[in-house]
Coordinates of C-alpha atoms and ligand atoms in Angstrom, one line a residue:
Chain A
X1 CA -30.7 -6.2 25.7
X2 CA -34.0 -5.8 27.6
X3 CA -34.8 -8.3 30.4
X4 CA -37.5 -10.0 29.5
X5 CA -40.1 -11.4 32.5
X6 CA -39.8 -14.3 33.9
X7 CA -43.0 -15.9 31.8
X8 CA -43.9 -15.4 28.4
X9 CA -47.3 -14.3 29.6
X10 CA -49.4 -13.6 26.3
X11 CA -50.2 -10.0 25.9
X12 CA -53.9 -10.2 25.4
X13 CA -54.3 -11.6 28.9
X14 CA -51.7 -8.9 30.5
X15 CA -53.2 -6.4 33.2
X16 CA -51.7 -3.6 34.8
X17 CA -51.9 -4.4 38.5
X18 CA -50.7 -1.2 39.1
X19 CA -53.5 0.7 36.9
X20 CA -56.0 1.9 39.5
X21 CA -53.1 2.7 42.1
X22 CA -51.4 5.7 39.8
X23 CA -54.3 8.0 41.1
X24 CA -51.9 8.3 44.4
X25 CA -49.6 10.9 43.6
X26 CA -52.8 13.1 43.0
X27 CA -54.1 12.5 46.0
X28 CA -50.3 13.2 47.6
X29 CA -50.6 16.1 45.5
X30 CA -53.3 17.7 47.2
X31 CA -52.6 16.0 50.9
X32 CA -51.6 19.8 52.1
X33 CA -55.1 21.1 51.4
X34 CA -56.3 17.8 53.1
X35 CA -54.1 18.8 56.1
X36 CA -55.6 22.3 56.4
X37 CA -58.9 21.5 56.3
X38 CA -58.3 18.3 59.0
X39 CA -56.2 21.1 61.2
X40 CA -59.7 22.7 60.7
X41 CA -62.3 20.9 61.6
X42 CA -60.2 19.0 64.3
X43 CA -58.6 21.6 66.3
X44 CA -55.2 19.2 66.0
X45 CA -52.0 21.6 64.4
X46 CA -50.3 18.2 63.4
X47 CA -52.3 17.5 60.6
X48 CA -50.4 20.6 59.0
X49 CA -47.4 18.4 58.4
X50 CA -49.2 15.5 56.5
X51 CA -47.2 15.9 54.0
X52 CA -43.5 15.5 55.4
X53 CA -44.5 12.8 58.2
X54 CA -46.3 11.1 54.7
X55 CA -42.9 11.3 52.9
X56 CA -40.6 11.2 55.4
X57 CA -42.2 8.3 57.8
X58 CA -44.9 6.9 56.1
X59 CA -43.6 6.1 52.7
X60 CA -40.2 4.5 53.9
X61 CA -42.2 2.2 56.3
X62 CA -44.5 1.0 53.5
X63 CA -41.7 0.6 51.1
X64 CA -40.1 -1.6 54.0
X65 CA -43.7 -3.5 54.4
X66 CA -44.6 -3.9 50.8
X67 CA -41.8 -4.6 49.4
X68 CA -40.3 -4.8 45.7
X69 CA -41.6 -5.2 42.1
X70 CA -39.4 -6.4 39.6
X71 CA -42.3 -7.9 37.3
X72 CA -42.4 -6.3 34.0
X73 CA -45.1 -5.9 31.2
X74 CA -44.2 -8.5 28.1
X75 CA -43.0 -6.9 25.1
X76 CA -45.9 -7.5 23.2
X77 CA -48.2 -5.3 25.7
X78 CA -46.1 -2.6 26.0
X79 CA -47.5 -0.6 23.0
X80 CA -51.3 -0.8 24.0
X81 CA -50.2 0.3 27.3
X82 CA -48.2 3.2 26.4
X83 CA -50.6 4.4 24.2
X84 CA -54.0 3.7 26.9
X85 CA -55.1 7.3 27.1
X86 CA -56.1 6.8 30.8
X87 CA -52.2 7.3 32.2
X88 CA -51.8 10.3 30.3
X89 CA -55.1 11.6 31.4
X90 CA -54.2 10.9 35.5
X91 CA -50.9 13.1 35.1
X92 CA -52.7 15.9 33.2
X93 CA -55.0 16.1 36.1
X94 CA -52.7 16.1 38.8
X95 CA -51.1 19.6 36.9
X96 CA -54.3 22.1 38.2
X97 CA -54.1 19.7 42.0
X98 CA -50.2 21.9 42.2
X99 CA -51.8 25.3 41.6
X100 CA -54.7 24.4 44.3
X101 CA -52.4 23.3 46.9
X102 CA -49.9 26.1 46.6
X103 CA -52.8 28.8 46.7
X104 CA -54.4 27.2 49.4
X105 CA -51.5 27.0 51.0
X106 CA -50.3 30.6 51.0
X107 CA -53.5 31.5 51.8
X108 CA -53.6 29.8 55.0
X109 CA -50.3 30.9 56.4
X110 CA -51.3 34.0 56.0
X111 CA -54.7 34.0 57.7
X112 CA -55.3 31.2 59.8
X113 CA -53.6 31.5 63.5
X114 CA -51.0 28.2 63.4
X115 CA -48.1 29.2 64.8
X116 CA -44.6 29.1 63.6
X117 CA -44.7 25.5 63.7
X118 CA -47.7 25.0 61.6
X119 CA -46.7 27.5 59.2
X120 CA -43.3 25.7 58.7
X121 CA -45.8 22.2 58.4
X122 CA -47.8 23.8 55.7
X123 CA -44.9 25.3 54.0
X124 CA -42.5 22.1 54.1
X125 CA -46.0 19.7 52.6
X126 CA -45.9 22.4 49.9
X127 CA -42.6 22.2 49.4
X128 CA -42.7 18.4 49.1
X129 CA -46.1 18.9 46.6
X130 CA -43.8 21.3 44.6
X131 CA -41.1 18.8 44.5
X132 CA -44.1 16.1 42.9
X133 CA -44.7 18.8 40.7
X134 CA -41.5 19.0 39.5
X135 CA -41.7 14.9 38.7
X136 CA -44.8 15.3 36.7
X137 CA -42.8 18.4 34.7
X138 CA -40.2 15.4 34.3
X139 CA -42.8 13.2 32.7
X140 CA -44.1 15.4 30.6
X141 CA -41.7 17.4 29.0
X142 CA -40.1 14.4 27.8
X143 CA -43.0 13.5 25.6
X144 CA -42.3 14.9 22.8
X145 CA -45.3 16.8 21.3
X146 CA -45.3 20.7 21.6
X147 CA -49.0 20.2 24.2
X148 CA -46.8 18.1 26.4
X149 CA -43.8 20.5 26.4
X150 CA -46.4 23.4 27.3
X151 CA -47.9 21.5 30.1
X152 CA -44.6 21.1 31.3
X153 CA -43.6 24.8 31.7
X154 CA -47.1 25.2 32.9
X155 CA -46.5 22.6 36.2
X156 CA -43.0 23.6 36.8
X157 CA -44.1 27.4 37.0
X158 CA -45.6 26.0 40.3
X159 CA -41.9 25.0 42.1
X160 CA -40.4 28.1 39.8
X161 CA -38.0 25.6 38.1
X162 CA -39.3 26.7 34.8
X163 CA -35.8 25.6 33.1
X164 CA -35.9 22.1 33.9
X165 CA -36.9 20.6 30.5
X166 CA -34.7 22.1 28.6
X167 CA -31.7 21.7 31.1
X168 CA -33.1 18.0 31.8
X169 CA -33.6 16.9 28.4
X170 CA -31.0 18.5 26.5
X171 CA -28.6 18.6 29.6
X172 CA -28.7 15.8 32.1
X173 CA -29.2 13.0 29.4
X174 CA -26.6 13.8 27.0
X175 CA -24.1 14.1 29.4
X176 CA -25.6 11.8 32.4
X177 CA -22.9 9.9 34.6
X178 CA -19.7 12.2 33.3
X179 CA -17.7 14.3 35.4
X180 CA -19.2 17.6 34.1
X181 CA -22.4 17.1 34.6
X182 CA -23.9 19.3 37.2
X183 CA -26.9 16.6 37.5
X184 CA -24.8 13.8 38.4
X185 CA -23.0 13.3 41.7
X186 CA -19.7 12.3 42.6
X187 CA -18.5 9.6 44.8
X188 CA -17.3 11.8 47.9
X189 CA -19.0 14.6 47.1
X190 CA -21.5 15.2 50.0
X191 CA -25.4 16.5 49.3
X192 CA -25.0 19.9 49.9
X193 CA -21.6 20.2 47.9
X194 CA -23.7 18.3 44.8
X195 CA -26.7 21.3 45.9
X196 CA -24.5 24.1 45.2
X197 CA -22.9 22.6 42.4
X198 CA -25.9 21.5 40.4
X199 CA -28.5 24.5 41.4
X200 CA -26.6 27.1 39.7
X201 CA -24.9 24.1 37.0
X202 CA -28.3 23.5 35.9
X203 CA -29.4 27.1 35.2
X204 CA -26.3 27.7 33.4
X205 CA -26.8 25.0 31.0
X206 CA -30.0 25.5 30.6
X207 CA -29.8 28.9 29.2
X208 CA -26.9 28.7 27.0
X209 CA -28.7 25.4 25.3
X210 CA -31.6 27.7 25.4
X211 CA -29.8 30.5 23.5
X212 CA -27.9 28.3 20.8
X213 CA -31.1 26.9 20.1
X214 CA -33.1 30.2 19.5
X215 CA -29.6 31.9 17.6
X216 CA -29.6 29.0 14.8
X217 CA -33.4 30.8 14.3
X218 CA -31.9 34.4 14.4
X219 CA -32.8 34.8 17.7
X220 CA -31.5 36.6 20.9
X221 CA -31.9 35.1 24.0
X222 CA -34.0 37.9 25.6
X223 CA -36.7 37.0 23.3
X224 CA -40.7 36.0 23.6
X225 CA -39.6 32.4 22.2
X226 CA -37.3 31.8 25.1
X227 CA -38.9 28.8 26.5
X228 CA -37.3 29.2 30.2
X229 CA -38.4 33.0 30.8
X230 CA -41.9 31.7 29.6
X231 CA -42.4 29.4 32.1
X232 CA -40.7 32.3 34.8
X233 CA -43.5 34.6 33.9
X234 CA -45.8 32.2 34.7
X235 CA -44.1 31.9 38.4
X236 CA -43.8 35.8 38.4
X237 CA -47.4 36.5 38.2
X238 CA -48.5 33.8 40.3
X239 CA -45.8 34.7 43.1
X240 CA -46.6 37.9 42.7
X241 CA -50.2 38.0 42.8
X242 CA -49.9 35.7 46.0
X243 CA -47.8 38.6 47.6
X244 CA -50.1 41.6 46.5
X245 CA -53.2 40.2 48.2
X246 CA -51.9 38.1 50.8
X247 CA -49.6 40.4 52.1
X248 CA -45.1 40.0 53.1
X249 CA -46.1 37.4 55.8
X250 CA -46.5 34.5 53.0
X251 CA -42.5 35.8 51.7
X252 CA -41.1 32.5 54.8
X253 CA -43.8 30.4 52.8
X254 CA -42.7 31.2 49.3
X255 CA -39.2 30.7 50.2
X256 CA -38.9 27.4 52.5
X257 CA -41.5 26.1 49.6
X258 CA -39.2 26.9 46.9
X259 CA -35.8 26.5 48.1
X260 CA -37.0 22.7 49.7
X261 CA -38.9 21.9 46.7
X262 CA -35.6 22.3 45.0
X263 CA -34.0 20.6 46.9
X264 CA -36.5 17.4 46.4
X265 CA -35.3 17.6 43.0
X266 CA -31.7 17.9 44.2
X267 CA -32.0 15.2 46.1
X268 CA -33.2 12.8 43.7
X269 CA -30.5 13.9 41.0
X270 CA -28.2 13.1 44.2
X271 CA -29.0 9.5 44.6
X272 CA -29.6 8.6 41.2
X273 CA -26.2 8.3 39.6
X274 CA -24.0 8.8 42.9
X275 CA -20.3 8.1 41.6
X276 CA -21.5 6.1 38.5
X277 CA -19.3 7.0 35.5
X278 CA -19.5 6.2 31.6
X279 CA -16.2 5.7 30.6
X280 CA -14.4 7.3 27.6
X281 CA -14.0 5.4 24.5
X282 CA -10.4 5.9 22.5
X283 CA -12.1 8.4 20.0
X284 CA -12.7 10.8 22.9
X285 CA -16.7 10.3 23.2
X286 CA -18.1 8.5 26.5
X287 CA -19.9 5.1 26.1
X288 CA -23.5 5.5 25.3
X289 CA -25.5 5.3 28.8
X290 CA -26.2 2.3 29.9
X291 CA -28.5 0.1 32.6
X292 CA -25.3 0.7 35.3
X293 CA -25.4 4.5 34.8
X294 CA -28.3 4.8 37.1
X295 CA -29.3 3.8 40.6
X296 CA -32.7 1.8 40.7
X297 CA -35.2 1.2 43.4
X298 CA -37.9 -0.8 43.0
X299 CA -39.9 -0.4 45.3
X300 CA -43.6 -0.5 45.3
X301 CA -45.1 2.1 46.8
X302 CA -42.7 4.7 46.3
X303 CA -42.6 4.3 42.8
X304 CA -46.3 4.8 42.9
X305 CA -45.8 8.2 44.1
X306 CA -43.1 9.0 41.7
X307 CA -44.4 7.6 38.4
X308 CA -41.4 5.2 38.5
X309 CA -38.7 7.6 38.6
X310 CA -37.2 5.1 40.5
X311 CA -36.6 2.7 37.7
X312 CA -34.1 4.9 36.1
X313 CA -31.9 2.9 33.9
X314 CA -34.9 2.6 31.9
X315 CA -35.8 5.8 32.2
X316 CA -32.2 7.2 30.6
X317 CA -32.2 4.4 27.8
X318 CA -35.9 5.3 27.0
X319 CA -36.4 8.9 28.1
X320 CA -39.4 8.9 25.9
X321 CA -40.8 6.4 27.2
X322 CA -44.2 6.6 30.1
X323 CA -43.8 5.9 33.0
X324 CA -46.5 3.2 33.1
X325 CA -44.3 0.9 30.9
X326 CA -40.7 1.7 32.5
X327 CA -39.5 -1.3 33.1
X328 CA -37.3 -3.4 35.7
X329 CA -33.6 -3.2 34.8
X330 CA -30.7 -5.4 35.9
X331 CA -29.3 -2.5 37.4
X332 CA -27.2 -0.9 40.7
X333 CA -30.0 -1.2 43.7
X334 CA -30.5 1.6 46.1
X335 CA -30.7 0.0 49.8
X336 CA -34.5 1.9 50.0
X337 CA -36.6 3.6 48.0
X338 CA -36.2 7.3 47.6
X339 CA -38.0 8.5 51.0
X340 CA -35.6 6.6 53.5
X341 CA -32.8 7.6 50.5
X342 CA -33.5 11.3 51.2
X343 CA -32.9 11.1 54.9
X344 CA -29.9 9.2 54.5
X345 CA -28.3 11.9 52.2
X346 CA -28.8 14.7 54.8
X347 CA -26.4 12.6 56.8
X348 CA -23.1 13.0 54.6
X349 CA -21.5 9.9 56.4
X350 CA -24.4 8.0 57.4
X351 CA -24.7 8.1 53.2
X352 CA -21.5 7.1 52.3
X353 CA -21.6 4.5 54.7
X354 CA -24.4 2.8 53.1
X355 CA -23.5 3.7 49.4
X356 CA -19.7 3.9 49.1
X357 CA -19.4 0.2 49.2
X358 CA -22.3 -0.5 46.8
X359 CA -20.4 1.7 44.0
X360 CA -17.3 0.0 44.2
X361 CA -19.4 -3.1 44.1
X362 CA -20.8 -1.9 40.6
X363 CA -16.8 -1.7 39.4
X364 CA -15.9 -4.7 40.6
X365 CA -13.7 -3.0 43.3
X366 CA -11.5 -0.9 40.8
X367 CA -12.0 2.8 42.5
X368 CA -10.4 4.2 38.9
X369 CA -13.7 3.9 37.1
X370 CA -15.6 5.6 39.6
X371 CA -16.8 9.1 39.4
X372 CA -14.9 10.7 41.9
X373 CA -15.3 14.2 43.7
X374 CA -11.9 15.8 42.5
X375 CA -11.2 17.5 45.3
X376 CA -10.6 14.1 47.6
X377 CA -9.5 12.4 44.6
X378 CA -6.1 11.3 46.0
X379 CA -7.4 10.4 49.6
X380 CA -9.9 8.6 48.0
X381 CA -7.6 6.6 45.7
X382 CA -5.1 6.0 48.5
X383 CA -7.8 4.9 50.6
X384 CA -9.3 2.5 48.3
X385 CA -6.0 0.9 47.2
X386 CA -4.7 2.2 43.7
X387 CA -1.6 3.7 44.0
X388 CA -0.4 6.8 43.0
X389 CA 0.6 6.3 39.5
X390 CA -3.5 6.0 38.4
X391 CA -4.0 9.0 40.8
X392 CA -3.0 11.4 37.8
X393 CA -5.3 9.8 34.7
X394 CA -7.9 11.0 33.5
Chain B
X1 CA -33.1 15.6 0.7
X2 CA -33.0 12.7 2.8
X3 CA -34.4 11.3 6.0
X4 CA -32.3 11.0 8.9
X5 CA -33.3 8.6 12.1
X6 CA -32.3 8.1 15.5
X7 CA -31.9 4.6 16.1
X8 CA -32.7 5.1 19.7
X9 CA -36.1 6.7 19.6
X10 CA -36.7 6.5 16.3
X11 CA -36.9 10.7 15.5
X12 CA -36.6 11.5 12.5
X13 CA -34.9 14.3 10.6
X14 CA -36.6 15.4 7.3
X15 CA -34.0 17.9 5.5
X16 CA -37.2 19.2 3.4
X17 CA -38.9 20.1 6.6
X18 CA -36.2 21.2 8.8
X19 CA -37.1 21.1 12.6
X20 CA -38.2 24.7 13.5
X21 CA -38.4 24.3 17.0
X22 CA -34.3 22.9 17.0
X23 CA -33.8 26.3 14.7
X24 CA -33.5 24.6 11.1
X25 CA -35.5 26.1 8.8
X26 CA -37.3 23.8 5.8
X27 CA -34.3 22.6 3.5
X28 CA -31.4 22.8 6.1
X29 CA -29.7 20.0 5.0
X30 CA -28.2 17.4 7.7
X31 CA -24.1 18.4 6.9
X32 CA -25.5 22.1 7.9
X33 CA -26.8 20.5 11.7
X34 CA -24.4 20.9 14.0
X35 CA -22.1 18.3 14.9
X36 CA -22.3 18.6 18.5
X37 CA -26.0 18.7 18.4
X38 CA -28.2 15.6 20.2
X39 CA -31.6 14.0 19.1
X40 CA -34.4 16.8 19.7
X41 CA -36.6 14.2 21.2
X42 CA -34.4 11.4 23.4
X43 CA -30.6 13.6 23.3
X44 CA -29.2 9.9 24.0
X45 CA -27.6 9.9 20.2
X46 CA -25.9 12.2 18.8
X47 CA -25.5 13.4 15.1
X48 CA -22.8 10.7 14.5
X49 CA -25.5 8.2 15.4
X50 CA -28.4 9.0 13.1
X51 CA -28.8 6.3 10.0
X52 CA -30.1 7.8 6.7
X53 CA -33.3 6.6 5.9
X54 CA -33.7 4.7 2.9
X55 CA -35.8 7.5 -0.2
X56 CA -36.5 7.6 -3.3
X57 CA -33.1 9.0 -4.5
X58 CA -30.9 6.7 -1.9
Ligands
LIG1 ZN1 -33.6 10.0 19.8

């Protein structure tokens, strides 16, 4: 069921084009500290905000420039690629570039003269390096040795999202694209309605899979083994720490860098499966996830960024797979990569505008076998033309 | 004791070894794993899903 690229191209003559340009996201991931240090030496404040006008201006214009990628690595290379040390070295690196950033940053609100302005710059471009952190966390705590899964709680201590593995892998993929789960949106349901849904969904979830799995060993939840508070005493003593020597004026940093680097990963959970739905078989379980469970975008240079988050479907039918051999799926398109996405989602209708048409495309029309926010269920039905008998199913 | 093995990722569940990370201790055998419970590495299959793996006693 793969698509296989357009040649047979032999494997032993394969390159990654790609290879040298996956040392971007580090240097993304330590763009803040580049921003200080230019706001420096130049006397110019604006260089405090590399990192938003970077994500928010510059990325969706070179998407639009550059373009797509829907080339894909031949079967036969894919082994030698997934197991080339050199990927796996570039995203252990980038895990130290998180701490750096964040200390430098809360260090410099708190003693360099910027402003309110340049204090909300360097706290957004943390907020955005937090929200990279949280995709390298994604990477590689779904690898599945145990130095891999450490790594993980050790990057995501950085955004203080230290229960994302186990709510991600456990969670999200089991029950990706149904209507319970709090990491899939619903067609209708606007950004900040999915924000508060899935925020405190995905804590939830994560700590009762977190406590079933340490009972079936004898354990309580409360306990040294709990892999969620781990990774939160990580975040305590490096919050904490931050605050005893730097002083309450970094508390606006630590929150507006929190709460926004959440919401990056918000955001993304937003887009990629907005009103997608795996239907329910007659013996009660839902069809195993498929290519048209996720959004894609595949475009170039945001994908570079985001270790080819964007090429989703892939990612959900091979979760274990690297992200240097995801591969292009015939899957639902995005209109943009993930940058221009993002804005459009902070505009409710300007969003469903531009997406509300695409999912019905993906169902051929039939608004039934979308998933639909229940709370406009039957103005959305009425609106889309199925009549009121359907309105009551499941 | 037999093997058990996801066919999407290709884990495998060793009922001599257990998985002590998922909580089953060495011996657990696979009618004792939940029925609810998901692949420990990919949680794309479920229980249902996983094939026995051909032994010495199969
Ligand atoms: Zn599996």
């Amino acid at each position: 069921m793969s698509t296989t690229p357009m040649s047979a191209e032999p494997a032993a003559a394969y390159r990654d084009d790609k290879r040298h340009w996956w040392w971007l996201p580090l240097f993304v991931a330590l763009s803040p500290v580049l921003g200080v240090y230019l706001a420096a030496t130049t006397g110019q404040k604006l260089w405090l905000w590399i990192t938003p006008i970077l994500w928010y201006v510059a990325l969706p214009v070179a998407d639009w420039l550059v373009g797509r990628d829907t080339r894909n690595p031949p079967d036969a290379a894919v082994p030698s690629l997934e197991s080339d040390r050199y990927y796996k070295f570039l995203v252990y690196a980038s895990i130290p570039l998180f701490y750096v950033t964040w200390i430098v940053g809360a260090w410099a609100v708190a003693t360099q003269d910027y402003g309110w302005a340049g204090y909300l710059g360097v706290s957004l471009s943390v907020a955005l390096t937090n929200g990279l952190a949280l995709v390298v966390g994604h990477e590689v705590g779904h690898k599945t040795g145990r130095f891999e899964k450490r790594l993980a709680q050790i990057v995501l201590a950085v955004p203080a999202y230290g229960h994302f593995s186990a709510e991600h892998n456990r969670g999200h993929h089991k029950d990706v694209a149904t209507p319970d789960d709090p990491a899939s949106s619903r067609f209708g349901e606007s950004l900040y309605a999915f924000v508060l849904r899935e925020i405190p969904g995905a804590l939830g979830r994560a700590w009762r899979d977190e406590k079933v799995r340490l009972a079936r060993s004898g354990k309580g939840p409360w306990s040294l083994s709990n892999e969620l508070l781990q990774s939160f005493a990580i975040t305590a003593v490096l919050y904490g720490s931050a605050l005893a020597l730097l002083g309450p004026v970094i508390i606006p940093f630590l929150l507006i860098s929190t709460f926004w680097g959440w919401q990056f990963l918000s955001t993304s959970n937003y887009i990629e499966h907005y009103g997608l739905l795996r239907q329910k078989l007659p013996d009660g379980r839902f069809e195993r996830c498929r290519p048209e469970h996720s959004w894609n975008a595949d475009h170039i240079v945001s994908n570079l960024m985001l270790y080819h988050l964007q090429r989703h479907s892939d990612h959900h039918a091979r979760p274990t797979r690297c992200y240097q051999a995801l591969r292009s799926d015939k899957a639902p398109e995005l209109p943009s990569g993930y940058p221009l996405c993002f804005t459009l989602t902070y505009f409710p209708p300007l969003w469903r505008a531009v997406m509300d048409k695409r999912v019905l495309a993906v169902y051929g029309g039939d608004i039934t076998r979308v998933n639909i926010q229940p709370s406009k269920r039957e103005q959305i039905l009425a609106r889309y033309g199925a009549g009121r008998q359907t309105a009551t199913g499941v | 004791m037999a093997r058990y093995r996801c066919p999407g990722c290709g884990y495998e569940y060793d009922e001599q070894k257990g998985d002590e990370h998922e909580g089953f201790k060495p011996g657990t055998l696979w009618s004792e794993v939940p029925e609810d419970w998901a692949c420990a590495d990919c949680a794309v299959r479920d229980k249902a899903d996983f094939v026995k793996v051909d032994g010495l006693l199969a």
